[in-house]
């Protein structure tokens, strides 16, 4: 790594090296700096803390966000090549992911300019109320430095300049990122692009810190000047950091996305109507990105008997066509192979198309397991692993004999990012109430509910919600969509404050032309 | 207590009795049931859980909220008498508090009817986006059963039918209240009024559970069917419950209001301009409710020298006029007397008007302590108690020699519910920038910032924010004002869902005429 990189201020020459590794071969590509010592974490957080004042100006924020998108676009070839070498996700997917990442940055710039997220509410005095209402003006202000923990599976969209970082910048919060060890070189290149954008807008380089190493991640969430954290990763790692955030002398909000089964329920009528379409659609969704999406359908409730058999036949054929893939790193590959083997050994579990090691030492092949829904619901303890996310191209198909068996299994599921319902054309028209009832049931389980669609592919849109009951997320917030910026803000109300002393956002004449609610009436 | 009270299903005759005590005499008035055994807590939570379906209908919710207000008004004489006998807060104050509580319930009914709190956002499909945007429709749904921990100092407004309960009902969440031991009889009477309102609207009585006892409170926050908690009380008790909420297998949101110093900064020019007005205003604010308000000004930065001396002289005179008062219970009185004595013993602390025991065994007298701001800022360790809330009619006056001393002390303060600035008429016009700078400094410390006013008296208004950096609150939310309902909701997005299967709130034709944002445009 270049000497004097901003990523590792105070780097210790004796510190652990950080390597970029090629998952297609398992070989080290290059050394990318060293793991951050506590002093380096502290320096990064303090530099971020000092960058708050510049970000307080919303025009600077939106221009900066757009400039980050522009810089990422300019560096596209280099970024995609680096990410492909480190993740094996392929240039097509990575180009799409980078486009999405830039779109997301620009969307947040629009959010900043539009101003609704400031949530300006004004109450004029009312002496007749009990107690009397004084002049009160409320909006939202940035929390402070945000710690962002990158995901393995989205080297752009959920990493250094991904949704957590973009939404934090939009909220006016500088960021220190804990890089994911699976793509340290991509992380450094992305951070450099962000800092070029910062330099072009007189934003201090400290607005984005980047640290490597497990211990650095723990130090980060404990740092007194870190005001909130965003995390995308595993239940184990996320829960440990959540616990550390809650145990601080001053606890901080921890918005973590930990794990999700993403259940799918196929009705008998749907299976009878579209067995091939649903089977092949499931195969495509569960193998997308080698099954390494947080919204991969990991548990599918399929009716027992003929229509369901046809669906599974189509699933198996499509999986055979899908072929083997390279996972993000060798540890994940080992976990996948071991996780499948553990699940396949459980009572009543079969493996019609067995997922596992691929044709060479670096690949894995997709497949699926089956289990009777009644067994899974009846003996939860013995089947616990089937109700936990297994990263990689595998799904568990639970066969149910009747709606009561399906319901009994749904009642045992943990929280999820998504839940999906496949219904027939006739059920979709809502006349008999079955589908609406199932949809209400699935709504209790997830933050996004789909009908006759697949959960992979998380659109960046104002109405998106990417979160769900624990362990899907540790809070009720979203990490995708314009409302994601809410996570890094807190309200403050000014009482009886002379207009000249108010922040311009709250002045009576509305000089910034912000959307606001005044005495219960919305002014757009 | 009446046999078969709904408050203590499964009450154990061997359980600890719960007594209503008169703080004016220290004597027991009557036995109000018993402490809830784990089985009783479980029964209350399950009954609340079963009441969710009824509350799902918004028209039921708003009618029920208004009916609760009506029932409380009808029971006003009985409620105020019971509360006065248990709290010694006086009938004038308690009548005002009950009026405020009813107004709050009706305000939340209006919030429910208006519907903005559902936060409906619709994104229509956009095939050209990367990734493509499907049809997405998002709104907010109730979290489930909410546990509410009542406050000692507001037997109506922050207790059984107070802001936490009202906002939870508004969000569609049933509630189980842990009664405060200082007013168990008032709690039972309030719960009975709520259940009369429920009965009148076909809402199950389980919509409001009520349990007594410390252990019951701990069981409640750990119950698997409890989805969120609201708390108003001390740092010690609140932090223990926050920790229990975070340590659950499935952690839940814990919205706690724990403690606040509520700093006040008086500029030299303000002290010179209005010494008597500020001194007497401070006396009135800090002694209101015998100093038992969460927003009592507990630390006042006053300039050293003549104008500040005049202010303190006026403060002392007003306190002498204020006279003694009865605190909420005898333990609080002991804590107050001990807390003042501990603080008065610290180095450089003086007590020009010493607060402490009143003329008889049940009262306390108001007063204030002084300390040089420079000493307090310099030796934080030795002075730590001065930076902690002391419940009761005492405030700490820190004298500062220059703005740098004031700033040094502000830099050491924990988070607060409020922070107040007193400036001169000339400073208030904002021309020299001093006041705006101080206001920005105070904004970092609190959730509500006041100018030339006093923090006691928390208005119920849409623009209100009652919360602040830890330990003021454990989350970024408010417990007063219409946005308080946000705490008990989570978003859910529906993707590609046929109109007939959507909840009516999200249908294309907007049959409920809800405010919503469609493709970035607000439809009111």
mmCIF file of C-alpha atoms in Angstrom, chain A residues 35 52 69 88 101 105 159 167 173 178 196 229-230 239 321 396 423 464 490 499 501 511:
data_model
loop_
_atom_site.group_PDB
_atom_site.id
_atom_site.type_symbol
_atom_site.label_atom_id
_atom_site.label_comp_id
_atom_site.label_asym_id
_atom_site.label_seq_id
_atom_site.Cartn_x
_atom_site.Cartn_y
_atom_site.Cartn_z
ATOM 1 C CA UNK A 35 -4.657 -3.895 10.548
ATOM 2 C CA UNK A 52 -18.743 17.469 10.880
ATOM 3 C CA UNK A 69 -20.824 9.056 -7.673
ATOM 4 C CA UNK A 88 -15.158 -13.516 -8.141
ATOM 5 C CA UNK A 101 -24.206 2.371 -5.906
ATOM 6 C CA UNK A 105 -25.499 8.223 -3.916
ATOM 7 C CA UNK A 159 -19.412 -1.364 1.542
ATOM 8 C CA UNK A 167 -27.199 7.778 3.961
ATOM 9 C CA UNK A 173 -22.546 12.474 9.457
ATOM 10 C CA UNK A 178 -14.420 -1.044 8.928
ATOM 11 C CA UNK A 196 -10.998 12.833 -4.362
ATOM 12 C CA UNK A 229 -23.201 2.244 13.750
ATOM 13 C CA UNK A 230 -24.416 0.458 10.637
ATOM 14 C CA UNK A 239 -24.765 -9.536 17.622
ATOM 15 C CA UNK A 321 -28.057 -26.014 -15.703
ATOM 16 C CA UNK A 396 -34.483 -25.892 2.147
ATOM 17 C CA UNK A 423 -50.417 -17.688 -5.520
ATOM 18 C CA UNK A 464 -38.161 0.332 -0.341
ATOM 19 C CA UNK A 490 -31.999 13.047 16.063
ATOM 20 C CA UNK A 499 -35.980 34.274 14.666
ATOM 21 C CA UNK A 501 -30.993 33.064 16.402
ATOM 22 C CA UNK A 511 -35.703 31.032 3.642
#
